[in-house]
Amino acid sequence: MKYLYGDSTESDLEFDYLAFLREVIDCAVVMVECEVTLGVTVEDRRARELETVTVVAAVEDLGKRASQVVGPVVGDQPTTAVGRCAAAIATAIREAVEREAVQSRATLAAECDEMDRQDQRQRGRARTVLEKLLRTHDLPGAEKSLEVAWTASGVKATMRQRTGFGVEAVLSLEIPVGSVLGIDLRVEKIAEGVELHAHETAGWLKKSDKVVPHKLGRYQVASVTVASDTTTVRLRVAPEPGAAGFTVTWRRTGELSVEPTGGGPGREVAIDDRNRPALRLLVERLEAAVRALGDNRTGLVSVDIDGVPITQHEHPRVLAERMVAAVAPAVLRIAQRSRSPGELVLRRMIGDNRREEIFVSTADLSKRLDGLPLHAREVFGPLQLGGEPARSPGEPRAPARPTAEPRPAAAERTLDHRFDTEPEGRPEPRPDARPEARPDPRPEPHPLRGRTVPPPAPMPEGRTGPSRLPSHASIPEPRRTGPAPRVEPAVVVDATMFEDKSPPFAIPRVDASTLAARPPTAAARSADRPAEASHDAAAKRTDDMSLGAAIDRALDETDGKPE
């Protein structure tokens, strides 16, 4: 029964592909780790070889220079005590140099042997993981052939897998005790009445050509090979490997052919119609018995990559890359038809209108790559496990999204720009108008309008307090006169204006006289007024001074009236 995709459409998968994918990834991870380890070992070997060459050269150079010191003494005074001492020193120098050079090279050889053993352990680990995969699954897209051969030592069964990406694996198979494929298997144990008719040419004096029947019941089965398109049975008359016999080949198209093998006179085999049913029955029964051995895999015999055994291949990563590339198309199809994001889903019918769902998350598959360096994870790029949307190999990649404009920092977002006079752009920050050297001359804010007003003019003599001050309603409209000479108040920025969260309104600036005559309940808030531009600062100071002069005159007139 074939499996279904996650959207319940039928697939061409006949086994649990998700379990197979997990084992493929585990096997590929070990292959990549083996490649990384071998690379590190190669670098270490080169470094140690270079270091040893440098050490040996330094020792030999030292011996050469020391010999140059004592050499002339040996030549000039060979019979004196000094000469004999110099000769002994020269001999000791030569022996010490040779001893150190030999020891350095021996140390290098021992370290290289240890590195080789580490490499073999890594290759053995990779082979073990691959054997675990192949004992339960086949190589992706592999063509299988089963072979059972009878030799003097017994019966040997193997499975050979060949892939289109240059990998060939051979596995050993176990023959059960109750199988018909036992020792000394003869044709009569499989089918009865099997015979052939062959044209034979023989004779010393006179050549004759006659049809001779051959009963095959006593022939031994030498080997059976079951491939994807053919089944081949080799028969021989005796147990010896070179004995005469026949090779029977049956193709899936229904064609049946027989060829003679081994020594003997030349023969041309003709298959009569009466011979075909028995030969066909023999081939079918042997094929069924051999195919039953396909699930009895006991171990991995050999694995070759492009004709090189995996234990001798310089780059085991090649096998990982080719296996991942082989399973990637099926994985992408599963991902495209899985309705759950971040999961690979397969389903299968279990009867009674019920389906079983099998899934694995891409996060779990990606977690298996955590031990690999970043450059080694590129091997698994075709599987698209990193969270990007799955696509078929021929599908064009979607254009990248434009880069989003960076959002302003928190400090910029908190600025209040409601009182900006410019419609576009952002104004420069206002300079602090308060002088640093002089004391803060800010007067008390007006209780009604909530903004800063100039201080009241000095009261003339006779005024005892604020009880003599008139109310706002009794202040007459001031006459517009020139500004009275007085001290110009310092310009102070109203802090409450920036704390107000109400939206700005385009209200024209109120005249000083109107502002003075306005009742307290109708007083406008300072935040309701737009910010004044820098070129209106002089006019503002003139209005404030006029307001102060008007208040002084009103107070003077009030003092002249009888109470």
Coordinates of C-alpha atoms in Angstrom, one line a residue:
M1 CA 0.0 0.0 0.0
K2 CA 1.4 3.4 -1.0
Y3 CA 1.5 6.3 1.4
L4 CA -0.4 9.5 1.0
Y5 CA 0.9 13.1 1.3
G6 CA -0.2 15.4 4.0
D7 CA -3.1 16.7 1.8
S8 CA -4.3 13.1 1.3
T9 CA -3.1 12.9 -2.3
E10 CA -1.5 9.7 -3.4
S11 CA 2.3 9.4 -3.5
D12 CA 4.7 7.0 -5.0
L13 CA 6.2 6.1 -1.6
E14 CA 5.9 2.5 -0.5
F15 CA 7.6 2.8 2.9
D16 CA 7.9 5.2 5.8
Y17 CA 10.0 7.8 4.1
L18 CA 10.2 10.0 7.2
A19 CA 12.0 7.3 9.2
F20 CA 14.3 6.8 6.3
L21 CA 15.0 10.5 6.1
R22 CA 16.0 10.6 9.8
E23 CA 18.5 7.8 9.3
V24 CA 19.8 9.4 6.1
I25 CA 20.5 12.7 8.0
D26 CA 22.2 10.9 10.9
C27 CA 24.4 8.9 8.4
A28 CA 25.2 12.1 6.5
V29 CA 26.1 14.0 9.7
V30 CA 28.6 11.2 10.6
M31 CA 30.1 11.4 7.1
V32 CA 30.5 15.1 7.3
E33 CA 32.0 14.8 10.8
C34 CA 34.5 12.2 9.5
E35 CA 35.4 14.6 6.7
V36 CA 36.1 17.4 9.2
T37 CA 38.1 15.1 11.4
L38 CA 40.2 13.9 8.5
G39 CA 40.9 17.5 7.4
V40 CA 42.1 18.4 10.9
T41 CA 44.3 15.3 10.9
V42 CA 45.8 16.2 7.6
E43 CA 46.7 19.7 8.9
D44 CA 48.2 18.2 12.1
R45 CA 50.3 15.8 10.1
R46 CA 51.6 18.5 7.8
A47 CA 52.4 20.7 10.8
R48 CA 54.3 17.9 12.6
E49 CA 56.2 17.0 9.5
L50 CA 57.3 20.6 9.0
E51 CA 58.2 20.9 12.7
T52 CA 60.3 17.7 12.5
V53 CA 62.1 18.8 9.4
T54 CA 62.9 22.1 11.1
V55 CA 64.2 20.4 14.3
V56 CA 66.4 18.0 12.4
A57 CA 67.8 20.8 10.3
A58 CA 68.6 22.9 13.4
V59 CA 70.3 19.9 15.1
E60 CA 72.4 19.2 12.0
D61 CA 73.3 22.8 11.6
L62 CA 74.4 22.9 15.3
G63 CA 76.5 19.8 14.8
K64 CA 78.1 21.3 11.7
R65 CA 79.1 24.5 13.5
A66 CA 80.4 22.5 16.5
S67 CA 82.4 20.3 14.2
Q68 CA 84.0 23.3 12.5
V69 CA 85.3 24.4 15.9
V70 CA 87.1 21.1 16.8
G71 CA 87.8 19.9 13.3
P72 CA 91.0 22.0 12.8
V73 CA 92.3 20.9 16.1
V74 CA 92.0 17.2 15.2
G75 CA 93.8 17.8 12.0
D76 CA 96.7 19.9 13.5
Q77 CA 97.3 17.9 16.7
P78 CA 96.2 14.4 16.1
T79 CA 98.7 12.8 18.5
T80 CA 98.4 15.3 21.4
A81 CA 96.0 15.2 24.3
V82 CA 94.2 18.2 22.9
G83 CA 93.9 16.5 19.5
R84 CA 92.6 13.3 21.0
C85 CA 90.1 15.2 23.1
A86 CA 89.0 17.2 20.0
A87 CA 88.5 13.9 18.1
A88 CA 86.4 12.5 20.9
I89 CA 84.3 15.7 21.0
A90 CA 83.8 15.5 17.2
T91 CA 82.7 11.8 17.5
A92 CA 80.3 12.7 20.3
I93 CA 78.9 15.6 18.3
R94 CA 78.3 13.3 15.3
E95 CA 76.6 10.6 17.4
A96 CA 74.4 13.2 19.3
V97 CA 73.2 14.7 16.0
E98 CA 72.4 11.3 14.5
R99 CA 70.7 10.2 17.7
E100 CA 68.5 13.3 17.9
A101 CA 67.6 13.2 14.2
V102 CA 66.6 9.5 14.5
Q103 CA 64.6 10.1 17.6
S104 CA 62.7 13.1 16.0
R105 CA 61.9 11.0 13.0
A106 CA 60.7 8.1 15.1
T107 CA 58.5 10.4 17.2
L108 CA 57.0 11.7 14.0
A109 CA 56.4 8.2 12.7
A110 CA 54.7 7.2 15.9
E111 CA 52.4 10.3 15.8
C112 CA 51.6 9.6 12.2
D113 CA 50.6 6.0 13.0
E114 CA 48.4 7.3 15.8
M115 CA 46.8 9.7 13.4
D116 CA 46.2 6.9 10.9
R117 CA 44.5 4.8 13.6
Q118 CA 42.3 7.8 14.5
D119 CA 41.4 8.1 10.8
Q120 CA 40.6 4.5 10.5
R121 CA 38.4 4.7 13.6
Q122 CA 36.5 7.6 12.1
R123 CA 36.1 5.8 8.8
G124 CA 35.0 2.7 10.7
R125 CA 32.4 4.8 12.5
A126 CA 31.1 6.1 9.2
R127 CA 31.0 2.6 7.8
T128 CA 29.0 1.4 10.9
V129 CA 26.4 4.1 10.6
L130 CA 26.1 3.4 6.9
E131 CA 25.7 -0.3 7.6
K132 CA 22.9 0.5 10.1
L133 CA 21.1 2.5 7.4
L134 CA 21.5 -0.2 4.7
R135 CA 20.3 -3.0 7.0
T136 CA 16.9 -1.5 7.0
H137 CA 16.7 0.7 3.9
D138 CA 18.1 0.8 0.4
L139 CA 20.2 3.6 -1.0
P140 CA 18.1 6.3 -2.6
G141 CA 17.2 5.3 -6.2
A142 CA 19.4 2.1 -6.1
E143 CA 18.9 -0.9 -8.4
K144 CA 19.1 -4.1 -6.4
S145 CA 20.3 -7.5 -7.4
L146 CA 20.3 -10.6 -5.2
E147 CA 22.8 -13.4 -5.7
V148 CA 23.1 -16.9 -4.2
A149 CA 26.2 -18.9 -5.0
W150 CA 27.1 -22.5 -4.1
T151 CA 30.8 -23.1 -3.5
A152 CA 32.9 -25.8 -1.9
S153 CA 32.8 -24.0 1.4
G154 CA 29.0 -23.6 1.5
V155 CA 26.2 -21.2 0.3
K156 CA 26.8 -17.5 0.1
A157 CA 24.0 -14.9 -0.4
T158 CA 24.6 -11.3 -1.1
M159 CA 22.7 -8.2 -2.1
R160 CA 24.3 -5.6 -4.5
Q161 CA 22.9 -2.0 -4.7
R162 CA 24.0 0.3 -7.5
T163 CA 23.0 4.0 -7.6
G164 CA 23.1 6.6 -10.4
F165 CA 25.4 8.8 -8.3
G166 CA 28.4 6.5 -8.3
V167 CA 27.8 4.5 -5.0
E168 CA 27.8 0.7 -4.9
A169 CA 27.1 -1.3 -1.8
V170 CA 27.3 -5.1 -1.1
L171 CA 25.5 -6.6 1.9
S172 CA 25.5 -10.2 3.2
L173 CA 22.3 -12.1 3.5
E174 CA 21.3 -14.9 5.9
I175 CA 19.8 -18.1 4.6
P176 CA 17.2 -19.5 7.0
V177 CA 17.3 -23.1 8.1
G178 CA 14.1 -24.0 6.4
S179 CA 14.9 -22.5 3.0
V180 CA 15.2 -24.7 -0.1
L181 CA 18.5 -22.9 -0.8
G182 CA 20.5 -25.5 1.0
I183 CA 23.8 -27.2 0.3
D184 CA 24.0 -29.5 -2.7
L185 CA 20.8 -28.1 -4.3
R186 CA 19.7 -30.1 -7.3
V187 CA 17.1 -29.3 -10.0
E188 CA 14.9 -32.2 -9.1
K189 CA 14.3 -30.7 -5.6
I190 CA 12.8 -27.6 -7.2
A191 CA 10.9 -28.9 -10.2
E192 CA 10.4 -32.3 -11.9
G193 CA 10.7 -33.2 -15.5
V194 CA 13.0 -30.4 -16.5
E195 CA 15.0 -31.2 -19.7
L196 CA 16.5 -29.6 -22.8
H197 CA 17.3 -30.7 -26.4
A198 CA 20.6 -29.6 -27.8
H199 CA 22.2 -30.0 -31.2
E200 CA 25.7 -31.6 -30.7
T201 CA 28.5 -32.1 -33.2
A202 CA 30.8 -35.0 -32.5
G203 CA 32.7 -37.9 -34.1
W204 CA 36.4 -38.5 -35.2
L205 CA 36.0 -39.9 -38.6
K206 CA 32.6 -38.6 -39.5
K207 CA 31.0 -35.5 -38.1
S208 CA 27.4 -35.8 -37.1
D209 CA 24.8 -33.3 -36.0
K210 CA 22.0 -34.6 -33.9
V211 CA 19.6 -33.4 -31.3
V212 CA 20.4 -34.9 -27.9
P213 CA 17.9 -34.6 -24.9
H214 CA 19.4 -33.6 -21.6
K215 CA 17.5 -34.3 -18.4
L216 CA 18.4 -31.7 -15.9
G217 CA 17.1 -33.4 -12.7
R218 CA 20.5 -34.4 -11.5
Y219 CA 22.2 -31.1 -12.4
Q220 CA 23.3 -28.9 -9.5
V221 CA 22.3 -25.3 -9.1
A222 CA 25.6 -23.3 -9.2
S223 CA 24.2 -19.8 -8.7
V224 CA 21.0 -17.8 -8.9
T225 CA 21.0 -14.0 -9.7
V226 CA 17.8 -12.0 -9.4
A227 CA 18.0 -8.5 -11.0
S228 CA 15.4 -5.9 -11.7
D229 CA 14.7 -7.1 -15.2
T230 CA 16.2 -10.6 -15.5
T231 CA 16.7 -13.8 -13.5
T232 CA 19.7 -16.0 -14.3
V233 CA 20.1 -19.6 -13.1
R234 CA 23.4 -21.4 -13.7
L235 CA 23.4 -25.2 -13.7
R236 CA 26.3 -27.7 -13.8
V237 CA 26.6 -31.4 -14.1
A238 CA 29.2 -31.8 -11.3
P239 CA 30.2 -29.8 -8.2
E240 CA 33.5 -28.7 -9.8
P241 CA 33.5 -25.0 -10.8
G242 CA 34.6 -25.8 -14.4
A243 CA 32.1 -28.6 -15.0
A244 CA 29.8 -28.4 -18.1
G245 CA 26.3 -27.0 -17.7
F246 CA 23.7 -24.5 -18.9
T247 CA 22.8 -20.9 -18.1
V248 CA 19.0 -20.3 -18.1
T249 CA 18.0 -16.6 -18.5
W250 CA 14.4 -15.4 -18.0
R251 CA 13.5 -11.8 -18.7
R252 CA 10.6 -9.9 -17.4
T253 CA 9.3 -9.5 -21.0
G254 CA 8.7 -13.3 -21.0
E255 CA 11.7 -14.2 -23.1
L256 CA 13.5 -17.4 -22.1
S257 CA 16.9 -18.4 -23.3
V258 CA 19.5 -21.2 -22.6
E259 CA 23.2 -21.2 -23.3
P260 CA 25.7 -24.0 -22.7
T261 CA 28.7 -23.4 -20.4
G262 CA 31.8 -25.3 -19.5
G263 CA 33.9 -27.8 -21.6
G264 CA 32.6 -30.4 -24.0
P265 CA 31.7 -30.5 -27.6
G266 CA 30.0 -27.5 -29.3
R267 CA 26.3 -27.5 -28.6
E268 CA 23.5 -25.4 -29.8
V269 CA 20.5 -25.5 -27.4
A270 CA 17.0 -25.5 -28.8
I271 CA 14.1 -25.0 -26.4
D272 CA 11.0 -26.9 -27.5
D273 CA 7.6 -25.8 -26.4
R274 CA 7.3 -28.9 -24.2
N275 CA 10.4 -27.8 -22.3
R276 CA 9.3 -24.2 -21.5
P277 CA 6.7 -24.9 -18.7
A278 CA 9.2 -26.9 -16.6
L279 CA 12.0 -24.4 -17.2
R280 CA 9.7 -21.5 -16.3
L281 CA 8.6 -23.2 -13.1
L282 CA 12.3 -23.9 -12.1
V283 CA 13.2 -20.2 -12.6
E284 CA 10.1 -18.9 -10.8
R285 CA 10.6 -21.0 -7.7
L286 CA 14.3 -20.2 -7.4
E287 CA 13.5 -16.5 -7.8
A288 CA 10.9 -16.5 -5.1
A289 CA 13.2 -18.3 -2.7
V290 CA 16.0 -15.8 -3.4
R291 CA 13.8 -12.7 -3.1
A292 CA 12.7 -14.0 0.4
L293 CA 16.2 -13.4 1.6
G294 CA 16.1 -9.6 0.9
D295 CA 15.0 -8.8 4.4
N296 CA 17.6 -11.0 6.1
R297 CA 20.4 -8.5 5.9
T298 CA 23.2 -9.4 8.3
G299 CA 26.0 -6.9 7.5
L300 CA 27.8 -4.6 5.1
V301 CA 30.4 -6.3 2.9
S302 CA 31.8 -3.3 1.0
V303 CA 30.8 0.3 -0.1
D304 CA 32.6 1.9 -3.1
I305 CA 32.4 5.5 -4.1
D306 CA 33.4 6.0 -7.7
G307 CA 35.2 2.6 -7.5
V308 CA 37.1 3.5 -4.3
P309 CA 36.3 1.8 -1.0
I310 CA 34.9 4.1 1.6
T311 CA 37.6 3.1 4.0
Q312 CA 40.2 4.5 1.6
H313 CA 38.3 7.5 0.1
E314 CA 39.8 10.8 0.9
H315 CA 36.5 12.7 1.1
P316 CA 33.6 10.7 2.8
R317 CA 31.6 13.9 2.6
V318 CA 30.9 13.1 -1.1
L319 CA 28.7 10.2 0.0
A320 CA 26.7 12.6 2.3
E321 CA 26.3 15.2 -0.4
R322 CA 25.1 12.7 -3.0
M323 CA 22.6 11.0 -0.6
V324 CA 21.1 14.3 0.5
A325 CA 20.8 15.4 -3.1
A326 CA 19.0 12.1 -4.0
V327 CA 16.4 12.4 -1.2
A328 CA 15.9 16.2 -1.5
P329 CA 13.2 16.1 -4.3
A330 CA 11.0 13.7 -2.4
V331 CA 11.4 15.7 0.8
L332 CA 10.4 18.9 -1.0
R333 CA 7.3 17.3 -2.4
I334 CA 6.3 16.1 1.1
A335 CA 6.9 19.6 2.5
Q336 CA 4.9 21.3 -0.2
R337 CA 1.9 19.0 0.4
S338 CA 2.0 19.1 4.2
R339 CA -0.7 21.3 5.6
S340 CA 1.0 21.8 8.9
P341 CA 3.8 24.5 8.7
G342 CA 7.1 23.3 10.0
E343 CA 6.3 19.6 9.7
L344 CA 6.7 16.9 7.1
V345 CA 3.5 14.8 7.1
L346 CA 2.6 11.4 5.5
R347 CA -0.6 9.4 5.8
R348 CA -1.8 5.9 5.1
M349 CA -5.1 4.1 5.0
I350 CA -5.7 1.7 7.9
G351 CA -9.2 0.6 7.0
D352 CA -12.7 1.4 8.2
N353 CA -12.5 4.9 6.6
R354 CA -9.6 5.8 8.9
R355 CA -6.1 7.2 8.1
E356 CA -2.9 7.1 10.1
E357 CA -0.7 10.2 10.1
I358 CA 3.1 10.2 10.5
F359 CA 5.0 13.4 10.9
V360 CA 8.3 14.8 11.8
S361 CA 9.1 18.5 12.5
T362 CA 11.8 20.3 10.6
A363 CA 13.1 21.7 13.9
D364 CA 13.8 18.1 15.1
L365 CA 15.7 17.4 11.9
S366 CA 17.6 20.7 12.1
K367 CA 18.6 19.9 15.7
R368 CA 20.5 16.8 14.4
L369 CA 22.9 19.2 12.7
D370 CA 23.8 21.2 15.9
G371 CA 27.2 19.5 16.3
L372 CA 28.4 20.5 12.8
P373 CA 30.3 23.7 12.0
L374 CA 28.5 26.3 9.9
H375 CA 30.5 25.5 6.7
A376 CA 29.7 21.8 7.0
R377 CA 25.9 22.4 7.2
E378 CA 25.9 23.5 3.6
V379 CA 25.6 19.8 2.7
F380 CA 22.0 19.8 4.0
G381 CA 21.0 22.9 2.1
P382 CA 18.9 21.1 -0.5
L383 CA 16.6 19.8 2.2
Q384 CA 15.6 23.4 3.2
L385 CA 15.3 22.6 6.9
G386 CA 16.2 26.1 8.0
G387 CA 12.6 27.4 8.0
E388 CA 12.5 28.9 4.5
P389 CA 9.5 27.8 2.3
A390 CA 10.0 24.6 0.5
R391 CA 10.1 24.8 -3.3
S392 CA 10.8 22.4 -6.1
P393 CA 14.3 22.6 -7.7
G394 CA 12.9 24.1 -10.9
E395 CA 10.6 26.6 -9.2
P396 CA 12.0 30.2 -9.4
R397 CA 12.8 31.7 -6.0
A398 CA 10.5 34.5 -4.9
P399 CA 12.0 38.0 -4.9
A400 CA 13.4 39.2 -1.6
R401 CA 11.3 41.6 0.4
P402 CA 12.6 45.2 0.5
T403 CA 14.4 46.1 3.6
A404 CA 12.1 47.8 6.1
E405 CA 12.9 51.4 7.1
P406 CA 14.5 51.5 10.5
R407 CA 12.2 52.8 13.2
P408 CA 13.3 55.9 15.1
A409 CA 14.9 55.4 18.5
A410 CA 12.8 55.8 21.6
A411 CA 14.4 59.2 22.4
E412 CA 13.2 60.5 19.0
R413 CA 9.7 59.1 19.3
T414 CA 9.0 60.8 22.6
L415 CA 9.7 64.4 21.2
D416 CA 6.6 66.6 20.9
H417 CA 6.4 68.2 17.5
R418 CA 2.8 69.5 17.7
F419 CA 4.0 73.1 17.9
D420 CA 6.4 73.0 14.9
T421 CA 5.8 76.0 12.6
E422 CA 7.2 74.1 9.5
P423 CA 4.8 71.8 7.8
E424 CA 7.5 69.3 6.8
G425 CA 10.8 68.3 8.2
R426 CA 12.0 68.3 11.7
P427 CA 13.2 71.6 13.3
E428 CA 16.4 72.0 15.1
P429 CA 16.3 71.7 18.9
R430 CA 15.6 75.1 20.5
P431 CA 18.5 76.6 22.4
D432 CA 18.1 77.3 26.1
A433 CA 17.0 80.9 26.4
R434 CA 17.7 81.1 30.1
P435 CA 21.1 82.7 31.0
E436 CA 23.4 80.5 33.0
A437 CA 25.1 83.3 35.0
R438 CA 22.1 85.4 36.1
P439 CA 19.6 84.1 38.6
D440 CA 16.3 82.7 37.4
P441 CA 13.9 85.7 37.0
R442 CA 10.8 83.6 36.2
P443 CA 7.7 85.1 37.8
E444 CA 4.9 83.1 39.1
P445 CA 2.6 81.7 36.4
H446 CA -0.8 83.2 36.0
P447 CA -3.4 81.1 37.9
L448 CA -6.0 81.4 35.1
R449 CA -4.1 81.2 31.9
G450 CA -1.4 78.8 32.9
R451 CA 1.4 80.8 31.2
T452 CA 4.1 83.2 32.3
V453 CA 3.1 86.9 32.6
P454 CA 5.4 89.8 33.3
P455 CA 5.7 91.0 36.9
P456 CA 3.3 93.7 38.1
A457 CA 4.6 97.3 38.1
P458 CA 5.8 98.7 41.4
M459 CA 2.9 100.1 43.5
P460 CA 3.0 103.8 44.5
E461 CA 3.2 104.8 48.1
G462 CA 0.0 104.4 50.0
R463 CA -0.8 100.9 48.7
T464 CA -1.0 98.4 51.4
G465 CA -1.7 95.2 49.5
P466 CA -3.6 93.4 46.9
S467 CA -6.9 94.5 48.3
R468 CA -6.4 97.8 46.6
L469 CA -6.1 96.1 43.2
P470 CA -9.1 96.4 40.9
S471 CA -10.8 93.4 39.4
H472 CA -10.3 92.4 35.8
A473 CA -13.8 93.6 34.9
S474 CA -13.0 97.2 36.1
I475 CA -9.8 97.6 34.1
P476 CA -10.6 100.0 31.3
E477 CA -9.4 99.4 27.8
P478 CA -5.8 100.7 27.7
R479 CA -4.8 103.4 25.3
R480 CA -2.1 102.5 22.8
T481 CA 0.9 104.6 23.7
G482 CA 4.5 104.1 23.4
P483 CA 6.2 101.6 25.7
A484 CA 7.2 103.0 29.1
P485 CA 10.9 102.7 29.9
R486 CA 11.2 99.6 32.1
V487 CA 13.4 96.6 32.5
E488 CA 12.9 94.0 29.8
P489 CA 11.9 90.7 31.4
A490 CA 13.8 87.6 30.5
V491 CA 12.3 85.2 28.0
V492 CA 11.3 82.0 29.7
V493 CA 10.2 78.8 28.0
D494 CA 6.9 77.6 29.4
A495 CA 7.5 73.9 30.4
T496 CA 3.8 73.2 30.7
M497 CA 3.4 73.9 27.0
F498 CA 5.4 70.8 26.2
E499 CA 3.6 68.6 28.7
D500 CA 0.2 69.2 27.3
K501 CA -0.9 66.2 25.2
S502 CA -3.9 68.0 23.5
P503 CA -3.6 68.4 19.7
P504 CA -2.5 71.8 18.4
F505 CA -5.0 74.4 17.0
A506 CA -4.3 77.2 14.6
I507 CA -5.4 80.1 16.8
P508 CA -4.2 83.6 15.9
R509 CA -2.3 85.4 18.6
V510 CA -4.6 87.4 20.9
D511 CA -4.2 91.1 21.2
A512 CA -3.0 92.4 24.6
S513 CA -6.0 94.5 25.2
T514 CA -8.4 91.6 24.5
L515 CA -6.4 89.4 26.7
A516 CA -6.6 91.9 29.6
A517 CA -10.4 92.3 29.3
R518 CA -11.2 88.6 28.9
P519 CA -13.0 87.1 32.0
P520 CA -11.2 84.5 34.0
T521 CA -13.5 81.6 32.9
A522 CA -12.7 82.3 29.2
A523 CA -8.9 82.4 29.7
A524 CA -7.1 80.4 27.1
R525 CA -4.5 77.8 27.9
S526 CA -1.0 78.4 26.9
A527 CA -0.9 75.0 25.1
D528 CA -3.8 76.2 22.8
R529 CA -1.6 78.8 21.3
P530 CA 0.8 77.9 18.5
A531 CA 4.5 78.3 19.1
E532 CA 5.8 81.8 18.2
A533 CA 8.4 82.1 15.6
S534 CA 11.8 83.6 16.4
H535 CA 11.1 86.8 14.3
D536 CA 8.0 87.6 16.5
A537 CA 10.1 87.8 19.7
A538 CA 10.5 91.6 19.5
A539 CA 6.8 92.2 18.9
K540 CA 5.9 90.0 21.8
R541 CA 8.1 91.9 24.2
T542 CA 6.5 95.2 23.0
D543 CA 3.0 93.9 23.7
D544 CA 4.0 92.8 27.2
M545 CA 5.4 96.2 27.9
S546 CA 2.3 97.9 26.6
L547 CA 0.2 95.6 28.8
G548 CA 2.2 96.6 31.9
A549 CA 1.9 100.3 31.1
A550 CA -1.9 99.9 30.7
I551 CA -2.2 98.3 34.1
D552 CA -0.1 101.0 35.7
R553 CA -2.4 103.8 34.3
A554 CA -5.5 101.9 35.4
L555 CA -4.1 101.7 38.9
D556 CA -3.3 105.4 38.9
E557 CA -6.8 106.3 37.8
T558 CA -8.3 104.1 40.4
D559 CA -6.3 105.8 43.2
G560 CA -7.6 109.2 42.1
K561 CA -11.2 108.2 42.6
P562 CA -12.9 108.6 46.0
E563 CA -13.5 105.3 47.8

